[in-house]
XYZ file of C-alpha atoms in Angstrom:
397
model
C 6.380 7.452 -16.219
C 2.854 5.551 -14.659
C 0.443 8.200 -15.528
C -2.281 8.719 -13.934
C -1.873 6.891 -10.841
C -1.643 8.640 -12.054
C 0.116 12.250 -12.658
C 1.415 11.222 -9.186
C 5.035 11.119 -9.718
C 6.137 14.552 -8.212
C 10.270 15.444 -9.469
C 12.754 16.153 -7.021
C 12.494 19.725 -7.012
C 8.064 19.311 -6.534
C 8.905 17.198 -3.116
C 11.353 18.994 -2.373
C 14.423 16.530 -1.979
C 16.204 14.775 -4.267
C 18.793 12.160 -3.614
C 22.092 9.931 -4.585
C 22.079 7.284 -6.713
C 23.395 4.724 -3.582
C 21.679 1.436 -4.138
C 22.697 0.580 -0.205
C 26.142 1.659 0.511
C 28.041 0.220 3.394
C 27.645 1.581 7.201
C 25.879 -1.599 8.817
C 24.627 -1.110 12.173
C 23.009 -3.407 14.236
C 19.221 -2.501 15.687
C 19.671 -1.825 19.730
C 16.840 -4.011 20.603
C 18.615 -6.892 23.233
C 17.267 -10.595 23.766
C 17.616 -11.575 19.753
C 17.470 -14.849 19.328
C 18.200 -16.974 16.496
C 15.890 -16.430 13.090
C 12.783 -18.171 13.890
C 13.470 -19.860 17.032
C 11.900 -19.799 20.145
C 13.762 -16.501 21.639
C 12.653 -14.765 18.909
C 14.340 -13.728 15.789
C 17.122 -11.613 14.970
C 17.209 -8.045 15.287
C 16.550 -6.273 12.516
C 19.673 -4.210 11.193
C 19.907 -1.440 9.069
C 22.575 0.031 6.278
C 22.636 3.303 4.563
C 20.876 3.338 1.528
C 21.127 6.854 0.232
C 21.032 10.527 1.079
C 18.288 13.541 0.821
C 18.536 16.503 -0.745
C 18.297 17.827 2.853
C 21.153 15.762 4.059
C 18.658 13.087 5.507
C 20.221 9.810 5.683
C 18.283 7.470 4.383
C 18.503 3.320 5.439
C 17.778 0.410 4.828
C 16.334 -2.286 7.136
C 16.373 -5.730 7.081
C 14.658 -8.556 9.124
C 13.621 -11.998 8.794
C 11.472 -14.367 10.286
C 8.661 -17.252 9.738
C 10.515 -17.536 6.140
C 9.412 -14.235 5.148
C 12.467 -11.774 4.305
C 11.268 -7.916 4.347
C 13.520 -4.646 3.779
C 12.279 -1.431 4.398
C 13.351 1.941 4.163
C 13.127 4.677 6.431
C 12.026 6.916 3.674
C 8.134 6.517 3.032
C 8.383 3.268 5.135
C 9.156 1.700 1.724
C 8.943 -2.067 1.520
C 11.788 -2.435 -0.933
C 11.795 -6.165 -1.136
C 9.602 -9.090 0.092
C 11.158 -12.273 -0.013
C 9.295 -15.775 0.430
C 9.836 -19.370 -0.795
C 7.916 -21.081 -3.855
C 6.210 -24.635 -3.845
C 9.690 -25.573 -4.348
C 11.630 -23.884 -1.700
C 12.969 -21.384 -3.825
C 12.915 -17.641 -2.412
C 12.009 -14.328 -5.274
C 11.329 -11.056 -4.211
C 7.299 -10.899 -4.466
C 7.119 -6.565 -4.290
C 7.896 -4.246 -7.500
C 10.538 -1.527 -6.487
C 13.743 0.457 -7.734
C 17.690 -0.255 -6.680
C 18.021 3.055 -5.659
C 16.610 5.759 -3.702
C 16.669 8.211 -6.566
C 14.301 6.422 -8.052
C 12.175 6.117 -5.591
C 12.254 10.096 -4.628
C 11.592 11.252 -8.539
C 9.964 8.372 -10.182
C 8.003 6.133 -8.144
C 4.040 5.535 -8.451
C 3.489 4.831 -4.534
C 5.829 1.017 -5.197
C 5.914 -0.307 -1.297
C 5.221 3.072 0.633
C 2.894 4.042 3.398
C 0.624 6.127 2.749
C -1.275 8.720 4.086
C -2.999 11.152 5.182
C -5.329 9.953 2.659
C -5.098 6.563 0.812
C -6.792 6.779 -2.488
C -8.725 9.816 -3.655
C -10.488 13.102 -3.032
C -12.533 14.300 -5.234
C -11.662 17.983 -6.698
C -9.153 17.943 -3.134
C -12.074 19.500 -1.546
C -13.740 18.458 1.659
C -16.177 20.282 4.358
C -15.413 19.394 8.108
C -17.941 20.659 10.850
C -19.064 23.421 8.193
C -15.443 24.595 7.149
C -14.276 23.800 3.809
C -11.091 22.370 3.370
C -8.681 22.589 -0.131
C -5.955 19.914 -0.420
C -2.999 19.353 -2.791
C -4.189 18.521 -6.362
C -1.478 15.859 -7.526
C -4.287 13.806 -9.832
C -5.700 15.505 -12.102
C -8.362 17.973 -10.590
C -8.157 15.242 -7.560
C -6.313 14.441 -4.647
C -4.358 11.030 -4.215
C -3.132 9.084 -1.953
C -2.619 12.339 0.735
C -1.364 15.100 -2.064
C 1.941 16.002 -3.926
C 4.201 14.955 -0.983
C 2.160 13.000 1.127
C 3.920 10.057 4.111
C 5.416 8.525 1.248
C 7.733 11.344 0.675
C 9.083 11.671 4.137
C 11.859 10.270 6.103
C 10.248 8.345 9.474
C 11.976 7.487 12.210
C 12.605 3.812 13.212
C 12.921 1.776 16.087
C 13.636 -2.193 15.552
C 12.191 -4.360 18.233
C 12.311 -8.182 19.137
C 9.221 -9.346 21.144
C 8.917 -13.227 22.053
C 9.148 -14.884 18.793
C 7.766 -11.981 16.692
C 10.497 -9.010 15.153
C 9.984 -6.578 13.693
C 10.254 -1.966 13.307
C 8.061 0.790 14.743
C 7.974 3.845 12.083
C 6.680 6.909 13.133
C 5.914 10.521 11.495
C 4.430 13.576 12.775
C 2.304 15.647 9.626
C 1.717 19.331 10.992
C -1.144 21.359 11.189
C -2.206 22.255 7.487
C 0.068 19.807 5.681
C -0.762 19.061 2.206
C -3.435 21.100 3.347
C -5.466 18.632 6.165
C -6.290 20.084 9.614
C -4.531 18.937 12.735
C -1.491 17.736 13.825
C -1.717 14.014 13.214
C 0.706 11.772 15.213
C 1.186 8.691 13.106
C 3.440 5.606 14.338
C 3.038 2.417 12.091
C 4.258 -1.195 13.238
C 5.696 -3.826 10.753
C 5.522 -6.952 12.301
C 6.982 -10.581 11.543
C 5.631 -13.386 13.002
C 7.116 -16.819 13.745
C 5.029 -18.430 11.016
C 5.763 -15.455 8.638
C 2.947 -13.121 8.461
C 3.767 -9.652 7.859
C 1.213 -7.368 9.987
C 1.030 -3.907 10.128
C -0.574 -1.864 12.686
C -1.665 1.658 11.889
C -2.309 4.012 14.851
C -2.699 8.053 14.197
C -4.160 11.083 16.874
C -5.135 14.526 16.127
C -5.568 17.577 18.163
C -8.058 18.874 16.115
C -11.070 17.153 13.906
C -9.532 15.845 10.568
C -9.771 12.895 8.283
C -7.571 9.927 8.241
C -7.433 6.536 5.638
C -3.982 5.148 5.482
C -2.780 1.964 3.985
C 0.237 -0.122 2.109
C 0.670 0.341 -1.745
C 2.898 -2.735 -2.461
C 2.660 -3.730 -5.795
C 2.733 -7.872 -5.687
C 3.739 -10.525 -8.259
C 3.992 -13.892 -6.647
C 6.076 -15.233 -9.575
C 8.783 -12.546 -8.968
C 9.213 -9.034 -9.010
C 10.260 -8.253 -12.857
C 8.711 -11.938 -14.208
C 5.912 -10.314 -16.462
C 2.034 -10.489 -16.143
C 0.225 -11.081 -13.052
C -2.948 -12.014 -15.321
C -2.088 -15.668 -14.796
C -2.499 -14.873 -10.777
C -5.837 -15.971 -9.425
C -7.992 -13.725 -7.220
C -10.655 -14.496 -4.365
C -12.000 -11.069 -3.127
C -14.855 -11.814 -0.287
C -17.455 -8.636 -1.290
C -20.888 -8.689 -3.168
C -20.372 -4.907 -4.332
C -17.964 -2.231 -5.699
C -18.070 1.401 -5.916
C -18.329 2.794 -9.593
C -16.215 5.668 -10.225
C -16.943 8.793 -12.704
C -14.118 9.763 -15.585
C -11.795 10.844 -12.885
C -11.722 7.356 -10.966
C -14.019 9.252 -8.300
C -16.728 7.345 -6.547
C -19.973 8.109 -8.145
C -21.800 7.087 -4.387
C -23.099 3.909 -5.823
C -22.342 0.795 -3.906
C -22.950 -1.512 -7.121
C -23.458 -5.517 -7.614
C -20.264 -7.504 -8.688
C -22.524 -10.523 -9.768
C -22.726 -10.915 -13.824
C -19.935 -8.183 -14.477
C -15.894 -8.931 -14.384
C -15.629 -7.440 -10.664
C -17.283 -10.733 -9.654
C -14.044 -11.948 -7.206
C -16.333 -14.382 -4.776
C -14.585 -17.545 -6.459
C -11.189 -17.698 -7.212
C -10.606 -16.432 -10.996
C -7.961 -15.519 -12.940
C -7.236 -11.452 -12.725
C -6.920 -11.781 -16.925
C -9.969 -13.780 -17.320
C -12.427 -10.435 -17.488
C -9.818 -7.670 -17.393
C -10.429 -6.911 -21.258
C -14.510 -7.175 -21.416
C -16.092 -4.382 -22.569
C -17.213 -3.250 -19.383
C -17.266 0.767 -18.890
C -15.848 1.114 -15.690
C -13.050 -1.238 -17.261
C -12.722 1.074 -19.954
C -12.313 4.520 -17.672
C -9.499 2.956 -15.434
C -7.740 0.899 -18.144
C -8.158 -2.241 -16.040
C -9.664 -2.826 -12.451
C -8.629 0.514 -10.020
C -11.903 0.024 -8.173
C -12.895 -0.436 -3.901
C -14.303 -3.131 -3.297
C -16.949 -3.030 -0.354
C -15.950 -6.181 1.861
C -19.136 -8.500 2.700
C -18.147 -8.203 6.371
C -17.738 -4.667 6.678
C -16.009 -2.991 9.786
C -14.718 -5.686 12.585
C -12.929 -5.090 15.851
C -10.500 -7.918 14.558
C -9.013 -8.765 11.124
C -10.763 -10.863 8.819
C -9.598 -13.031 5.896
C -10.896 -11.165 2.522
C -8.876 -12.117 -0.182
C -6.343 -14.096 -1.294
C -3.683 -14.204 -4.298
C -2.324 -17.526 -5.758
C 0.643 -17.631 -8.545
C -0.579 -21.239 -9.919
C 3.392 -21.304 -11.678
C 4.702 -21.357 -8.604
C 2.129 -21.762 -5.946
C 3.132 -18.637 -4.241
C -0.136 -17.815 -1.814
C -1.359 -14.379 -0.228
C -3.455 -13.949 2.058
C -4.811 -10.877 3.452
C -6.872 -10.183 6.956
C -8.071 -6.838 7.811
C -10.452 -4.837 10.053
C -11.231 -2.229 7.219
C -14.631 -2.028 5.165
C -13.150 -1.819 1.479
C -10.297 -3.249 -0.632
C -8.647 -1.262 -3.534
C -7.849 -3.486 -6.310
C -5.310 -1.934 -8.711
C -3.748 -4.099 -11.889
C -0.938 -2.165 -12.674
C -3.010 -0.258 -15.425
C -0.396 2.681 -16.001
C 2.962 0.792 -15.661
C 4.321 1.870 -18.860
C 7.396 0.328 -19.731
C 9.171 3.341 -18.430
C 10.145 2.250 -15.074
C 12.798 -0.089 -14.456
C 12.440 -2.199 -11.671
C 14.871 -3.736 -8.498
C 16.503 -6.479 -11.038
C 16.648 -4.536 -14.199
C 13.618 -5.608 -15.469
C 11.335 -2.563 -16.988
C 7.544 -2.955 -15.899
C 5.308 -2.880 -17.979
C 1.286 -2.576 -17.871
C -0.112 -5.069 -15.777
C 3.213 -6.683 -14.230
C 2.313 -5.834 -10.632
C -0.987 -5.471 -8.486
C -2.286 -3.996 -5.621
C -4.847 -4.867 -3.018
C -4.887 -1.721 -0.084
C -6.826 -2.188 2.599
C -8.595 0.718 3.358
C -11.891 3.230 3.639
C -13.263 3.825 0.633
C -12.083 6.492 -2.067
C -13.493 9.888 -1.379
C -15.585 9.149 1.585
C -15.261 12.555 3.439
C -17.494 13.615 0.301
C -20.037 10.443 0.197
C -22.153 10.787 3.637
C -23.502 6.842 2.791
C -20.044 5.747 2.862
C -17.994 4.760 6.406
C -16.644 7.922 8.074
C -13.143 8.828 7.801
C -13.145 11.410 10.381
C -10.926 11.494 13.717
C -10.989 13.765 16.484
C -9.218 14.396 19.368
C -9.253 12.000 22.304
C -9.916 9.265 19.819
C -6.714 7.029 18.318
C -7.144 5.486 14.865
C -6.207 2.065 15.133
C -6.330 -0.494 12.178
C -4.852 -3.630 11.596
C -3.805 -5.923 8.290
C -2.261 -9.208 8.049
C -0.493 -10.868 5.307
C -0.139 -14.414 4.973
C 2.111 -16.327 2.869
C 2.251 -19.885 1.680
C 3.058 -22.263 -1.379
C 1.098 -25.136 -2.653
């Protein structure tokens, strides 16, 4: 079990649900979109279709969807908008699935630490799982210690969303969309969230976040995909080298909680401005090292908040020149190195994961912000639409 991301893997019976051990069963279906063209082409690509993958406790079916396009191969499930697999070509022109993951869907119901999900309504933490709102006080699921993470014990990760496939020009690609009442996991509202995964023709994989309230809350969602351009299950990502575009990062207390200081990478291992190798620093004797077992740290982004996405950092595999890219509108970057993979989970292929054999890099607001008043506000009310988008490029040199 990944502690401590951390005492974040609720059992079957804490979500709620539990489900069968199908690793994708049979009952194909095709997605109703019309106009698919061939993978790639002009028309457009292929409509994405879909296969049972498993079964809730609940009776929810569960599937899995496929699509293709640009050379990038994604499947997704319908449960936590999971990106099970991510599929792109080496230097060579051979294809490895790039995202950590389980074969089945039990897994990812009683074991998983966030591997490929959506999440929301808050990515990252609260502190204590408190917050005050237009002078009412707010307590949210503890599922982290005496924190909140990454929206509470069963945050959008732990729900089915529905899914609608879609083929548009030459991009393809699924609308996912969930509907978190009034006073889940303890936030106010009712927040409408629909969330786009988009090919492109030259690959990209884009998503595009959207949420609405009907009554004053706080919203930060993101992607937790753990990466390892070498493949998923091939060992350390230490080897991978890592350009993050931001001068500072936020220090955390004992509890991984922002302390409110927006501190100076330069002269300490969070220095990311040049390309580096992640295992380079990633055992100096650095205290905020120490406290998160590795880098679990926000980085501030240099160009803050911009109506469009903007390149801030990017992830090369030397091995096997596997590239990442990654554009986004937010103001921070959460840089995770797999600190608490254990050697207790065992991955898509068999392999068992151990610490350090996947990343993460969530776009995002920062960590605890409705509880830092220097830090970007998280807060949406209604009549406004949260809108953010993040792109993810992929090459190999």
């Amino acid at each position: 079990m990944e502690l401590n991301r951390r005492t974040v893997i609720a059992g079957a019976a804490a979500a709620g649900i539990a489900a069968s051990t199908l690793g994708g069963t049979a009952e194909a279906s095709t997605g109703s979109t019309s106009g698919a063209g061939t993978s790639g082409g002009a028309s457009g690509g292929k409509a994405p279709s879909r296969k049972l993958f498993g079964t809730l406790a609940d009776g929810t079916k569960v599937y899995l969807w496929s699509l293709a396009n640009g050379g990038t191969k994604l499947k997704v499930l319908s449960y936590g908008g999971i990106v099970h697999s991510l599929e792109t070509p080496d230097r060579k022109g051979h294809y490895a699935n790039i995202s950590a993951g389980f074969y089945n869907l039990e897994d990812y119901v009683a074991k998983s630490p966030y591997f490929g999900a959506l999440i929301g309504r808050y990515g990252n933490r609260i502190g204590k799982g408190q917050f005050t709102l237009d002078g009412k006080k707010y307590q949210l699921s503890v599922n982290d210690g005496a924190n909140s993470l990454h929206g509470g014990a069963k945050g959008f990760d732990k729900h089915a969303w529905s899914v609608e496939p879609f083929v548009k020009g030459t991009d393809v690609g699924l609308r996912l969309s969930y509907t978190s009442a009034d006073g889940e996991m303890g936030y106010p509202g009712t927040l409408r969230t629909k969330v786009t995964y988009t090919l492109t023709k030259h690959g990209d994989w884009v998503i595009d976040y959207e949420a609405t309230t009907d009554k004053a809350t706080v919203v930060n969602l993101t992607s937790h995909v753990y990466w390892n351009l070498a493949g998923e299950g091939s060992g350390t990502i230490e080897n991978h080298e890592l350009t993050i575009a931001a001068g500072r990062y936020t220090p955390t207390d004992s509890g991984l909680i922002p302390t409110g200081e927006l501190a100076r990478v330069a002269g300490t291992p969070f220095d990311f401005r040049k390309p580096k190798p992640i295992g380079r620093d990633i055992r100096a004797g650095h205290d905020q090292l120490i406290l998160a077992k590795g880098f679990d740290h926000n980085w501030v982004l240099d160009k803050g908040i911009t109506a469009k996405p903007v390149h801030v950092a990017t992830l090369r595999d030397p091995k096997t020149g596997r590239t990442l890219k990654i554009a986004t509108d937010q103001p921070g970057l959460q840089f995770y190195s797999g600190n608490f993979l254990d050697g207790t989970l065992t991955g898509t292929d068999g392999h068992v994961y151990r610490q350090g054999d996947a990343l993460c890099l969530e776009t995002q607001h920062f960590p605890d912000s409705p509880n830092q008043p220097k830090f970007p506000s998280t807060t949406l009310r209604p009549g406004q639409t949260y809108r953010t988008r993040t792109v993810h490029s992929f090459s190999a040199r």
